[in-house]
Amino acid sequence: MSACIAKFSVRLCGQNNHLLRRAYGWQWNRGNILSRSLGVQSQEKCCTVQEVRLKLLKHMGLEHQGYQRFKYSRDHLLELLPKSKKELPPRTMQDSFDSAIIPLGKDLALQERYVSFLGHVRTGRLMEDLDIFAVWLTHKHLKLPKELAADQPTPYVIVTVLVDQIDFTDLTPTADQDIRLSGHVSWVGSSSLETIVWMDQHSPSTDTWNRMTTATFLMAARDSNNEGPALVNPLVAETDEEKAILEQGEKKKQRRLKLQSTSLYRTLPSVSEQRAIHDIFLKTLETPGGGRSGIPTFKSSSEIPNSVTMSSATMSSIVFCHPEDRNMHNKVFGGFLMRQALELGWTAGYMYSKYRPKLCHISNIGFHAPVDVGSLLGLSAYVCYTEQNYMQISVYAEVFDPRSGTNVTTNDFHYTFSIPEELPAIIPKSYQECMMYLDGRRRFQHVMGLKKD
């Protein structure tokens, strides 16, 4: 999970209030998703992601505090929170726009943390930076009616609710060149905020920044003790492009509500989905129609051509959560969970396909419950759907209680990977696996633009 601050007057890169408008040209890509290509580069020196972390600690009032087992009281900050939306001044997208650098080109020690065994950048590490930077952008949007004292911590707590979608370009990042994060708050509700973050890597040969990733985060503002929602500043659009961004944010909200209402955890599969499962069932029969007697004879798993059962395409691990993995509220950092899940999902895809898979999309990451420091965190990855050379992999995180034997699902992660050749089909065996198969099929169709919401 992530934390943030309400008001902060120092801008990371010395950007003026109109940099966003000057710096970006706008275009629409397939699927009507607004994308941007950087046209003008700021000449100011950007802060690093590590400096962002330090400033966040300072504004939470935690810069001089180490790990504490017990919850730090913030009751005295509750009176600073607004009682109504009318108290809060409106904010623009330029107000929250910022940039930060991961200085891989100059910091050899940092390269060691980010480099993969292939010499590329570990995507899991980038997930951690995306999460903390999304918190930073949310922080920059928040502004209280009155100025805080210089030593006054923020009364806000910001948590990551979900990662709506992360799209990757064909660029393969290297571990020896700087990476820049930039973005802004793109939609606001009463206590929730959507932020969009881009990652670009510097190309020394052309002295340009090339797009790597576009990510959309949904954040929630909480009160000082993280016990209830907190009101946030409204967002106003100044240009036609910004109005289009707000409209996209509202459409994403409506899509999330629709997905919740049509979830397979709540409703029956559609007729076409039921037919798809029945078609898989027919493939497992030795004789179509059950033969002359009508009594079915089933094939063994190895006898179904070009297929693999879902139960044999899984991988699990257990992580003990240490204090070094915590966020500013003594809960396990959401970026750490994202890194662990992504690397397990990639490994499951590698074992299943026998190829090193390429990450194409992250369709959704849900944060359903906080993970305490000291937890036993179980991660389970499933290859739940394949089509042509693509595979949809879901990873579920659960916290285990060894004394009671119970477990609670805290997160779910959904990835689309590709390899150079066609993949064998996934055969679900149980009803639970069938629902996971259909859920993966839905997510794949959405990210590939094969199905309209």
Coordinates of C-alpha atoms in Angstrom, one line a residue:
M1 CA 0.0 0.0 0.0
S2 CA 1.0 3.6 -0.5
A3 CA 1.0 6.8 1.5
C4 CA 0.8 10.4 0.5
I5 CA 0.7 14.0 1.7
A6 CA -1.9 16.7 1.3
K7 CA 0.0 19.7 0.4
F8 CA 3.5 20.3 -0.9
S9 CA 4.8 23.5 -2.5
V10 CA 8.1 22.5 -3.9
R11 CA 8.0 21.1 -7.5
L12 CA 10.3 18.2 -8.3
C13 CA 11.8 19.5 -11.5
G14 CA 11.1 23.2 -11.2
Q15 CA 8.2 22.9 -13.7
N16 CA 6.0 25.9 -14.1
N17 CA 2.3 25.7 -14.1
H18 CA 2.0 25.4 -17.9
L19 CA 4.7 22.8 -18.6
L20 CA 2.1 20.0 -19.1
R21 CA 0.4 22.0 -21.8
R22 CA 3.6 23.0 -23.5
A23 CA 5.4 19.7 -23.2
Y24 CA 2.9 17.3 -24.5
G25 CA 1.3 16.7 -27.9
W26 CA -1.9 14.7 -27.9
Q27 CA -3.1 11.8 -30.0
W28 CA -5.7 9.0 -29.8
N29 CA -4.6 5.4 -30.2
R30 CA -6.6 2.2 -30.8
G31 CA -9.3 1.6 -28.2
N32 CA -9.9 5.3 -27.8
I33 CA -7.3 5.6 -25.0
L34 CA -5.6 8.9 -24.7
S35 CA -1.8 8.7 -25.1
R36 CA 0.9 11.3 -25.2
S37 CA 4.2 11.7 -26.8
L38 CA 6.7 14.1 -25.3
G39 CA 7.5 17.0 -27.6
V40 CA 9.4 19.5 -25.5
Q41 CA 11.9 18.5 -22.8
S42 CA 12.4 20.4 -19.6
Q43 CA 15.9 21.8 -19.2
E44 CA 15.5 21.7 -15.4
K45 CA 17.3 19.1 -13.3
C46 CA 14.8 16.4 -12.1
C47 CA 14.8 14.9 -8.7
T48 CA 15.4 11.1 -8.4
V49 CA 12.8 8.6 -7.3
Q50 CA 14.8 8.1 -4.1
E51 CA 14.5 11.8 -3.3
V52 CA 10.8 11.5 -3.9
R53 CA 10.7 8.8 -1.2
L54 CA 12.6 11.0 1.3
K55 CA 10.3 14.0 0.7
L56 CA 7.3 11.8 1.3
L57 CA 8.7 10.6 4.6
K58 CA 9.4 14.2 5.6
H59 CA 5.8 15.3 4.9
M60 CA 4.4 12.3 6.8
G61 CA 6.6 13.4 9.8
L62 CA 8.5 10.1 9.6
E63 CA 11.9 11.2 8.4
H64 CA 13.5 10.6 11.7
Q65 CA 11.6 7.4 12.7
G66 CA 12.7 3.9 12.0
Y67 CA 10.5 0.8 12.2
Q68 CA 8.0 0.7 15.0
R69 CA 5.9 -2.4 15.9
F70 CA 3.0 -0.4 17.1
K71 CA 0.7 2.0 15.3
Y72 CA 1.8 5.6 15.4
S73 CA -1.0 7.9 16.6
R74 CA -2.1 10.7 14.2
D75 CA -5.3 11.7 16.1
H76 CA -4.1 15.3 16.4
L77 CA -4.2 15.7 12.5
L78 CA -7.8 14.8 12.1
E79 CA -9.0 18.4 12.8
L80 CA -7.0 19.6 9.7
L81 CA -9.1 17.5 7.3
P82 CA -12.0 19.3 5.5
K83 CA -15.6 18.7 6.6
S84 CA -17.1 19.4 3.1
K85 CA -16.0 19.5 -0.5
K86 CA -16.7 23.3 -0.6
E87 CA -13.8 24.0 1.7
L88 CA -11.3 22.6 -0.9
P89 CA -10.0 24.7 -3.7
P90 CA -10.2 23.2 -7.2
R91 CA -7.0 21.9 -8.8
T92 CA -5.9 21.5 -12.4
M93 CA -3.9 18.7 -14.1
Q94 CA -0.9 21.0 -14.3
D95 CA -0.9 21.3 -10.5
S96 CA -0.1 17.6 -10.1
F97 CA 2.1 17.2 -13.2
D98 CA 5.7 16.2 -12.3
S99 CA 8.7 14.2 -13.4
A100 CA 11.4 12.2 -11.7
I101 CA 14.5 10.2 -12.8
I102 CA 15.8 6.7 -12.1
P103 CA 19.5 7.5 -12.7
L104 CA 20.7 4.2 -14.1
G105 CA 23.1 5.9 -16.4
K106 CA 25.3 7.2 -13.7
D107 CA 24.6 5.1 -10.6
L108 CA 26.4 1.7 -10.9
A109 CA 25.1 0.5 -7.5
L110 CA 21.5 1.3 -8.6
Q111 CA 22.1 -0.7 -11.8
E112 CA 22.9 -3.8 -9.8
R113 CA 19.4 -3.6 -8.2
Y114 CA 17.6 -3.1 -11.5
V115 CA 19.5 -5.3 -13.9
S116 CA 18.0 -8.7 -14.9
F117 CA 20.1 -11.8 -15.8
L118 CA 19.6 -10.8 -19.5
G119 CA 21.0 -7.3 -19.0
H120 CA 17.5 -5.7 -19.3
V121 CA 15.7 -3.8 -16.5
R122 CA 13.7 -5.9 -14.0
T123 CA 10.1 -4.9 -14.6
G124 CA 9.2 -5.7 -11.0
R125 CA 11.6 -3.0 -9.8
L126 CA 9.8 -0.5 -12.1
M127 CA 6.5 -1.5 -10.6
E128 CA 7.7 -0.3 -7.2
D129 CA 8.7 3.0 -8.6
L130 CA 5.5 3.4 -10.5
D131 CA 3.5 2.9 -7.3
I132 CA 5.5 5.4 -5.2
F133 CA 5.4 8.0 -8.0
A134 CA 1.6 7.6 -8.3
V135 CA 1.4 8.4 -4.6
W136 CA 3.6 11.5 -5.2
L137 CA 1.3 12.7 -8.0
T138 CA -1.7 12.2 -5.8
H139 CA 0.0 14.2 -3.1
K140 CA 0.7 17.1 -5.4
H141 CA -3.0 17.3 -6.2
L142 CA -4.1 17.7 -2.6
K143 CA -4.2 21.2 -1.2
L144 CA -5.9 22.2 2.1
P145 CA -7.7 25.6 2.5
K146 CA -5.0 26.8 4.9
E147 CA -1.3 26.5 4.7
L148 CA 0.3 23.9 6.9
A149 CA 3.2 24.9 9.3
A150 CA 6.6 24.0 8.0
D151 CA 6.9 21.1 10.5
Q152 CA 3.2 20.0 10.2
P153 CA 2.7 16.5 8.8
T154 CA 0.0 15.9 6.3
P155 CA -3.4 14.8 7.7
Y156 CA -4.0 12.6 4.6
V157 CA -3.2 8.9 4.1
I158 CA -3.2 7.6 0.5
V159 CA -3.6 4.0 -0.3
T160 CA -3.5 2.2 -3.7
V161 CA -6.9 0.7 -4.5
L162 CA -6.0 -0.9 -7.8
V163 CA -3.8 -0.6 -10.9
D164 CA -6.4 -0.2 -13.7
Q165 CA -4.1 -1.1 -16.6
I166 CA -0.4 -1.0 -17.6
D167 CA 0.5 -1.1 -21.3
F168 CA 4.0 -1.8 -22.6
T169 CA 5.5 -0.7 -25.9
D170 CA 8.0 -2.8 -27.9
L171 CA 10.9 -1.0 -26.3
T172 CA 13.2 -3.3 -24.3
P173 CA 14.7 -1.1 -21.6
T174 CA 18.4 -1.5 -20.8
A175 CA 19.9 -1.2 -17.3
D176 CA 22.5 1.4 -18.2
Q177 CA 20.4 4.4 -19.2
D178 CA 18.3 6.8 -17.2
I179 CA 14.5 6.2 -16.9
R180 CA 12.1 9.1 -16.4
L181 CA 8.7 8.9 -14.8
S182 CA 6.1 11.6 -15.5
G183 CA 2.4 12.0 -15.1
H184 CA -0.5 13.7 -13.3
V185 CA -3.9 13.2 -11.6
S186 CA -6.4 12.5 -14.4
W187 CA -9.7 12.0 -12.6
V188 CA -11.1 12.7 -9.2
G189 CA -14.1 11.5 -7.2
S190 CA -15.2 12.4 -3.7
S191 CA -12.3 10.6 -2.0
S192 CA -10.7 8.6 -4.9
L193 CA -8.3 9.8 -7.5
E194 CA -7.0 8.3 -10.8
T195 CA -3.4 9.0 -11.8
I196 CA -1.7 8.3 -15.1
V197 CA 2.1 7.7 -15.2
W198 CA 4.4 7.3 -18.1
M199 CA 7.9 5.8 -18.2
D200 CA 10.4 6.8 -20.8
Q201 CA 14.1 5.8 -21.3
H202 CA 16.8 8.0 -22.6
S203 CA 18.5 7.1 -25.9
P204 CA 22.0 8.6 -26.0
S205 CA 22.4 8.0 -29.7
T206 CA 19.5 10.3 -30.5
D207 CA 19.3 12.3 -27.3
T208 CA 15.5 11.5 -27.0
W209 CA 13.2 9.9 -24.5
N210 CA 11.4 6.8 -25.8
R211 CA 8.1 5.5 -24.3
M212 CA 8.2 2.3 -22.3
T213 CA 5.1 2.1 -20.3
T214 CA 1.8 3.8 -19.6
A215 CA 0.1 3.0 -16.2
T216 CA -3.2 4.0 -14.6
F217 CA -3.6 3.9 -10.8
L218 CA -6.7 4.3 -8.7
M219 CA -5.8 5.8 -5.3
A220 CA -8.0 6.4 -2.2
A221 CA -7.6 9.3 0.3
R222 CA -8.1 8.2 3.9
D223 CA -8.2 10.1 7.2
S224 CA -5.1 10.5 9.4
N225 CA -5.5 7.1 11.0
N226 CA -6.5 5.3 7.8
E227 CA -9.9 4.5 9.3
G228 CA -12.3 6.2 6.9
P229 CA -12.4 8.2 3.6
A230 CA -11.2 11.8 3.3
L231 CA -12.5 14.4 0.9
V232 CA -10.2 15.5 -1.9
N233 CA -9.9 18.6 -4.1
P234 CA -12.1 18.7 -7.2
L235 CA -10.3 18.5 -10.6
V236 CA -11.1 21.1 -13.3
A237 CA -10.2 20.8 -17.0
E238 CA -8.7 23.8 -18.7
T239 CA -8.4 22.6 -22.3
D240 CA -10.3 20.3 -24.7
E241 CA -7.6 17.7 -24.2
E242 CA -8.0 17.8 -20.5
K243 CA -11.8 17.5 -20.8
A244 CA -11.2 14.4 -22.9
I245 CA -9.0 12.9 -20.1
L246 CA -11.7 13.5 -17.5
E247 CA -14.2 11.9 -19.8
Q248 CA -11.9 8.9 -20.2
G249 CA -11.6 8.7 -16.4
E250 CA -15.4 8.7 -16.0
K251 CA -15.7 5.9 -18.6
K252 CA -13.1 3.8 -16.7
K253 CA -15.1 4.3 -13.5
Q254 CA -18.2 3.1 -15.2
R255 CA -16.4 0.1 -16.6
R256 CA -15.1 -0.9 -13.2
L257 CA -18.6 -0.7 -11.8
K258 CA -19.9 -2.9 -14.7
L259 CA -17.1 -5.4 -14.1
Q260 CA -18.0 -5.7 -10.5
S261 CA -21.7 -6.3 -11.3
T262 CA -20.9 -8.9 -14.0
S263 CA -18.1 -10.6 -12.1
L264 CA -18.1 -14.4 -12.2
Y265 CA -18.0 -14.3 -8.4
R266 CA -21.5 -12.8 -8.5
T267 CA -23.3 -13.9 -11.8
L268 CA -23.5 -16.9 -14.1
P269 CA -21.3 -17.0 -17.2
S270 CA -22.9 -15.8 -20.4
V271 CA -24.4 -18.2 -22.9
S272 CA -21.3 -17.9 -25.1
E273 CA -19.0 -18.6 -22.2
Q274 CA -21.0 -21.6 -21.1
R275 CA -20.7 -22.9 -24.7
A276 CA -16.9 -22.3 -24.6
I277 CA -16.6 -24.4 -21.4
H278 CA -18.9 -27.2 -22.9
D279 CA -16.7 -27.3 -26.0
I280 CA -13.7 -27.9 -23.8
F281 CA -15.6 -30.7 -22.0
L282 CA -16.4 -32.4 -25.4
K283 CA -12.6 -32.4 -26.2
T284 CA -12.1 -34.6 -23.1
L285 CA -14.4 -37.3 -24.4
E286 CA -13.0 -40.4 -26.0
T287 CA -16.0 -40.8 -28.2
P288 CA -18.2 -37.9 -29.3
G289 CA -21.7 -38.2 -27.9
G290 CA -20.6 -40.9 -25.5
G291 CA -20.6 -43.8 -28.0
R292 CA -23.4 -46.2 -28.7
S293 CA -24.4 -46.6 -25.0
G294 CA -24.3 -42.9 -24.3
I295 CA -22.0 -43.4 -21.4
P296 CA -18.9 -41.2 -21.8
T297 CA -15.4 -42.4 -21.7
F298 CA -12.9 -39.7 -20.8
K299 CA -9.4 -39.2 -22.2
S300 CA -6.5 -38.9 -19.9
S301 CA -4.8 -35.5 -19.7
S302 CA -1.9 -36.7 -21.9
E303 CA -4.3 -37.8 -24.6
I304 CA -5.8 -34.4 -25.4
P305 CA -3.7 -33.1 -28.2
N306 CA -1.9 -29.7 -27.9
S307 CA -3.2 -29.0 -24.4
V308 CA -2.2 -28.8 -20.8
T309 CA -4.4 -28.9 -17.7
M310 CA -4.6 -25.8 -15.6
S311 CA -3.6 -27.7 -12.5
S312 CA -0.2 -28.6 -14.1
A313 CA 0.4 -25.0 -15.2
T314 CA 0.6 -23.4 -11.7
M315 CA 3.4 -22.2 -9.4
S316 CA 3.5 -21.1 -5.8
S317 CA 5.8 -19.4 -3.3
I318 CA 5.7 -18.1 0.3
V319 CA 7.3 -14.8 1.3
F320 CA 8.0 -13.7 4.8
C321 CA 7.3 -10.0 5.0
H322 CA 10.1 -8.1 6.8
P323 CA 10.1 -4.5 8.1
E324 CA 12.3 -3.4 5.1
D325 CA 9.3 -4.2 2.9
R326 CA 7.0 -1.8 4.7
N327 CA 5.4 1.5 3.6
M328 CA 4.9 4.6 5.7
H329 CA 2.1 3.0 7.7
N330 CA 3.9 -0.1 8.7
K331 CA 2.0 -2.2 6.2
V332 CA 3.7 -4.1 3.4
F333 CA 4.5 -1.8 0.4
G334 CA 2.2 -2.3 -2.6
G335 CA 5.1 -2.0 -5.0
F336 CA 6.9 -4.9 -3.2
L337 CA 3.8 -7.1 -3.7
M338 CA 3.6 -6.1 -7.3
R339 CA 7.3 -7.0 -7.8
Q340 CA 6.9 -10.4 -6.1
A341 CA 3.7 -11.3 -8.0
L342 CA 5.1 -10.2 -11.4
E343 CA 8.3 -12.2 -11.1
L344 CA 6.4 -15.3 -10.0
G345 CA 3.9 -14.9 -12.9
W346 CA 6.8 -14.5 -15.3
T347 CA 8.5 -17.6 -14.0
A348 CA 5.2 -19.6 -14.3
G349 CA 5.0 -18.5 -17.9
Y350 CA 8.6 -19.5 -18.5
M351 CA 8.1 -22.9 -17.1
Y352 CA 4.8 -23.4 -19.0
S353 CA 6.0 -22.2 -22.5
K354 CA 9.7 -23.1 -22.3
Y355 CA 10.3 -19.6 -23.6
R356 CA 11.2 -16.4 -21.8
P357 CA 7.8 -14.6 -22.0
K358 CA 7.4 -10.9 -22.9
L359 CA 5.1 -8.9 -20.7
C360 CA 2.5 -7.1 -22.9
H361 CA -0.2 -5.9 -20.5
I362 CA -1.1 -5.8 -16.9
S363 CA -4.9 -5.7 -17.0
N364 CA -5.6 -5.3 -13.3
I365 CA -4.0 -5.3 -9.9
G366 CA -6.4 -5.3 -7.0
F367 CA -5.6 -4.4 -3.4
H368 CA -8.3 -5.8 -1.2
A369 CA -6.7 -5.9 2.3
P370 CA -3.5 -4.6 3.8
V371 CA -0.7 -7.0 4.5
D372 CA 1.0 -6.7 7.9
V373 CA 4.7 -6.8 8.5
G374 CA 5.5 -10.3 9.7
S375 CA 2.9 -11.9 7.6
L376 CA 3.3 -15.2 5.8
L377 CA 2.3 -14.3 2.3
G378 CA 1.5 -17.0 -0.1
L379 CA 1.6 -16.3 -3.9
S380 CA 0.0 -18.6 -6.4
A381 CA 0.3 -18.1 -10.2
Y382 CA -2.0 -19.8 -12.8
V383 CA -1.7 -19.9 -16.5
C384 CA -5.5 -19.7 -16.9
Y385 CA -6.0 -18.9 -20.6
T386 CA -4.0 -19.1 -23.9
E387 CA -4.7 -18.0 -27.4
Q388 CA -2.3 -18.3 -30.3
N389 CA 1.1 -17.1 -28.8
Y390 CA -0.4 -15.3 -25.9
M391 CA -1.1 -16.5 -22.3
Q392 CA -3.1 -14.9 -19.5
I393 CA -1.6 -15.5 -16.1
S394 CA -3.3 -14.7 -12.8
V395 CA -1.5 -14.4 -9.5
Y396 CA -3.3 -14.4 -6.1
A397 CA -1.8 -13.3 -2.8
E398 CA -3.0 -14.8 0.4
V399 CA -2.0 -14.1 4.0
F400 CA -1.8 -17.4 6.1
D401 CA -2.4 -17.7 9.8
P402 CA -0.6 -20.9 10.9
R403 CA -2.4 -21.0 14.2
S404 CA -5.9 -20.9 13.0
G405 CA -5.2 -22.5 9.6
T406 CA -7.1 -19.7 7.8
N407 CA -6.1 -17.5 4.9
V408 CA -7.3 -14.2 3.4
T409 CA -6.9 -13.2 -0.2
T410 CA -5.3 -9.7 -0.2
N411 CA -4.4 -9.1 -3.8
D412 CA -5.0 -10.3 -7.3
F413 CA -2.7 -9.6 -10.3
H414 CA -3.5 -10.3 -14.0
Y415 CA -0.9 -10.3 -16.8
T416 CA -0.7 -10.9 -20.5
F417 CA 2.5 -12.4 -21.8
S418 CA 3.6 -13.5 -25.3
I419 CA 6.2 -15.9 -26.8
P420 CA 7.4 -16.5 -30.4
E421 CA 5.3 -19.5 -31.1
E422 CA 1.7 -20.8 -30.6
L423 CA 0.9 -22.1 -27.1
P424 CA -1.0 -25.3 -26.1
A425 CA -4.5 -24.8 -24.9
I426 CA -5.4 -24.7 -21.2
I427 CA -7.9 -27.4 -20.0
P428 CA -9.7 -26.6 -16.8
K429 CA -10.9 -29.6 -14.8
S430 CA -12.9 -28.3 -11.9
Y431 CA -15.7 -25.7 -11.8
Q432 CA -13.4 -23.3 -10.0
E433 CA -10.8 -23.7 -12.8
C434 CA -13.5 -23.1 -15.4
M435 CA -14.3 -19.7 -13.8
M436 CA -10.7 -18.8 -13.7
Y437 CA -10.4 -19.8 -17.4
L438 CA -13.4 -17.6 -18.3
D439 CA -12.1 -14.7 -16.2
G440 CA -8.7 -14.9 -18.0
R441 CA -10.5 -15.1 -21.3
R442 CA -12.5 -11.9 -20.5
R443 CA -9.3 -10.0 -19.5
F444 CA -7.4 -11.1 -22.6
Q445 CA -10.3 -10.0 -24.9
H446 CA -10.4 -6.6 -23.3
V447 CA -6.7 -5.8 -23.4
M448 CA -6.4 -7.1 -27.0
G449 CA -9.5 -5.0 -28.1
L450 CA -11.5 -8.1 -29.0
K451 CA -14.5 -7.2 -27.0
K452 CA -16.3 -4.0 -26.3
D453 CA -17.3 -3.3 -22.7

